[in-house]
């Protein structure tokens, strides 16, 4: 079932067009969003997170149009979002931070205490749950951010560079968590780390210069690369091959 | 809405620091106003103009820092009815600040006392709220502070309608146009902030605030 549907999307900042004529359909599962710096990944995530209004196009989340006031509120209740850089609340403990966002997402009051503990446990921060956020390391802050994104058991989960700052062991654990979450939600992960995509994602979309240039399974991206393409792994070679091909076509 | 959400929201906004700051400002306003009004070499109660101008301005500047969350982007992606919450916060702040400051100016309230303190609280908080919507909470104090300094040093003695409209913070409280101006600024600031929230800083977005949604 399609839970994210984007058609004819255009976003510009002043005269600079960042996303143009972009269409994408995503169903339940873990989806990787790849692309070079400035390709428009974060802009797409912000549009899907309903914090940036596009110039043009239709965005539907869980069947609700995001330009409809009632629909967007319903979608936001089932949405989880971790921005690329998030400002944390220094006065809050981890538990209070996650609880605050559970309330903001209008979860039923009776469900909140258990959901907060479960979310913190899933990111491995239960032993630091009562520490103030200003005392956490960068990787721990990132995990607290992931906890607030998943506290409401979102049907749509948007994670922008979620593994930045995580150590290798935490990244492996995070991939496991992603696969669990992707069983009954659409999870979109924007990342530069193609190995994360190969390990955790069922589908991958590649954006370049504001356009969708590839959508398929990681194996298909791997198959697009050859020995002559640059990259240290098969998926990196596929990534560079697809990008090169897209740029040749656009010229 | 529950009490727990309200408590968390107030903590997220630094409400306790704001209340402590307003308490200090109130004490200073009372001490400063009493001292100025009691000096035989000054103009009596009319000498309290700096207090009537500065105390609400400082309280509004303090409020500015509470008008945005640590991450506006994260908060905006949630379904809470933000316009109502934002408006409620500003209205509560006006009531709290005006209520506290008015008590310090009850002696001869009509001559840069309680009345002027209430009017200037409305105007300054409106200006800071409006600036928050345009510039973000971090810079919201700048227009109010700059305007406050300029109007204090200009300090026109004329109380005609046009002059009273632009110099409302230093006009005697009996001048009706000064109330209209302060109230107008307050309503504009309140509505602008309620619907737009704090302009999001560059750290979180490369875009223009026009495109942000609530």
Coordinates of N, CA, C and O in Angstrom, one line a residue, chain A residues 73 76-77 89 97-107 112, chain B residues 5 8-9 12-13 71 74-82 85:
Chain A
X73 N -3.0 17.7 9.9 CA -3.0 17.4 11.3 C -3.1 15.9 11.6 O -2.5 15.4 12.5
X76 N 0.1 14.3 10.7 CA 1.2 14.6 11.6 C 1.1 13.7 12.9 O 2.2 13.5 13.5
X77 N -0.1 13.3 13.2 CA -0.2 12.4 14.4 C 0.5 11.1 14.2 O 0.9 10.4 15.1
X89 N 16.8 20.4 23.9 CA 16.2 21.2 24.9 C 17.1 20.9 26.2 O 17.0 19.9 26.8
X97 N 12.2 15.0 27.2 CA 12.3 15.4 25.7 C 11.4 14.5 24.9 O 10.6 14.9 24.1
X98 N 11.5 13.2 25.1 CA 10.7 12.2 24.3 C 9.2 12.4 24.7 O 8.4 12.3 23.8
X99 N 9.0 12.5 26.0 CA 7.6 12.7 26.4 C 7.0 14.0 25.8 O 5.8 14.0 25.4
X100 N 7.7 15.0 25.8 CA 7.2 16.3 25.3 C 6.7 16.1 23.8 O 5.6 16.5 23.4
X101 N 7.5 15.4 23.0 CA 7.1 15.2 21.6 C 6.0 14.2 21.5 O 5.2 14.2 20.6
X102 N 5.9 13.3 22.5 CA 4.7 12.4 22.5 C 3.4 13.2 22.7 O 2.4 13.0 22.0
X103 N 3.5 14.2 23.6 CA 2.3 15.1 23.8 C 2.1 15.9 22.6 O 0.9 16.1 22.2
X104 N 3.1 16.5 22.0 CA 2.9 17.4 20.9 C 2.3 16.6 19.7 O 1.6 17.2 18.9
X105 N 2.6 15.3 19.6 CA 2.0 14.5 18.6 C 0.6 14.0 19.0 O 0.0 13.1 18.3
X106 N 0.1 14.5 20.1 CA -1.3 14.2 20.5 C -1.5 12.7 20.7 O -2.6 12.2 20.4
X107 N -0.6 12.1 21.3 CA -0.8 10.7 21.7 C -1.8 10.6 22.9 O -1.8 11.5 23.7
X112 N 1.3 7.3 26.9 CA 2.5 8.0 26.8 C 3.7 7.4 27.7 O 4.8 7.2 27.1
Chain B
X5 N 1.4 18.4 29.7 CA 1.8 19.1 28.5 C 2.2 20.5 28.8 O 3.2 21.1 28.3
X8 N 5.5 20.8 30.6 CA 6.6 20.6 29.8 C 6.8 21.7 28.8 O 8.0 22.1 28.5
X9 N 5.7 22.2 28.3 CA 5.8 23.4 27.3 C 6.5 24.6 28.0 O 7.3 25.2 27.4
X12 N 10.1 24.0 28.4 CA 10.7 24.0 27.1 C 11.0 25.5 26.6 O 11.9 25.8 25.9
X13 N 10.1 26.4 27.1 CA 10.2 27.8 26.7 C 11.0 28.6 27.8 O 11.1 29.8 27.6
X71 N 14.0 23.7 18.9 CA 13.9 23.3 17.5 C 12.6 23.6 16.9 O 11.7 22.8 17.1
X74 N 11.2 20.9 14.4 CA 10.7 19.6 15.0 C 9.3 19.9 15.5 O 8.4 19.1 15.3
X75 N 9.1 21.0 16.2 CA 7.8 21.4 16.8 C 6.7 21.6 15.7 O 5.6 21.2 15.9
X76 N 7.1 22.2 14.6 CA 6.1 22.6 13.6 C 5.6 21.3 12.9 O 4.5 21.3 12.3
X77 N 6.4 20.3 12.9 CA 5.9 19.0 12.3 C 5.0 18.2 13.1 O 4.7 17.1 12.8
X78 N 4.5 18.8 14.2 CA 3.6 18.1 15.1 C 2.2 18.7 15.0 O 2.0 19.9 14.6
X79 N 1.1 17.9 15.3 CA -0.2 18.4 15.1 C -0.8 19.4 16.0 O -2.0 19.8 15.9
X80 N -0.1 19.8 17.1 CA -0.6 20.7 18.1 C -1.2 21.9 17.4 O -0.6 22.4 16.4
X81 N -2.2 22.5 17.9 CA -2.8 23.8 17.4 C -1.9 25.0 17.8 O -2.1 25.7 18.7
X82 N -0.8 25.1 17.1 CA 0.2 26.1 17.5 C -0.2 27.5 17.5 O 0.1 28.3 18.4
X85 N -1.7 28.1 20.8 CA -0.8 28.1 21.9 C 0.1 29.3 21.9 O 0.5 29.9 23.0

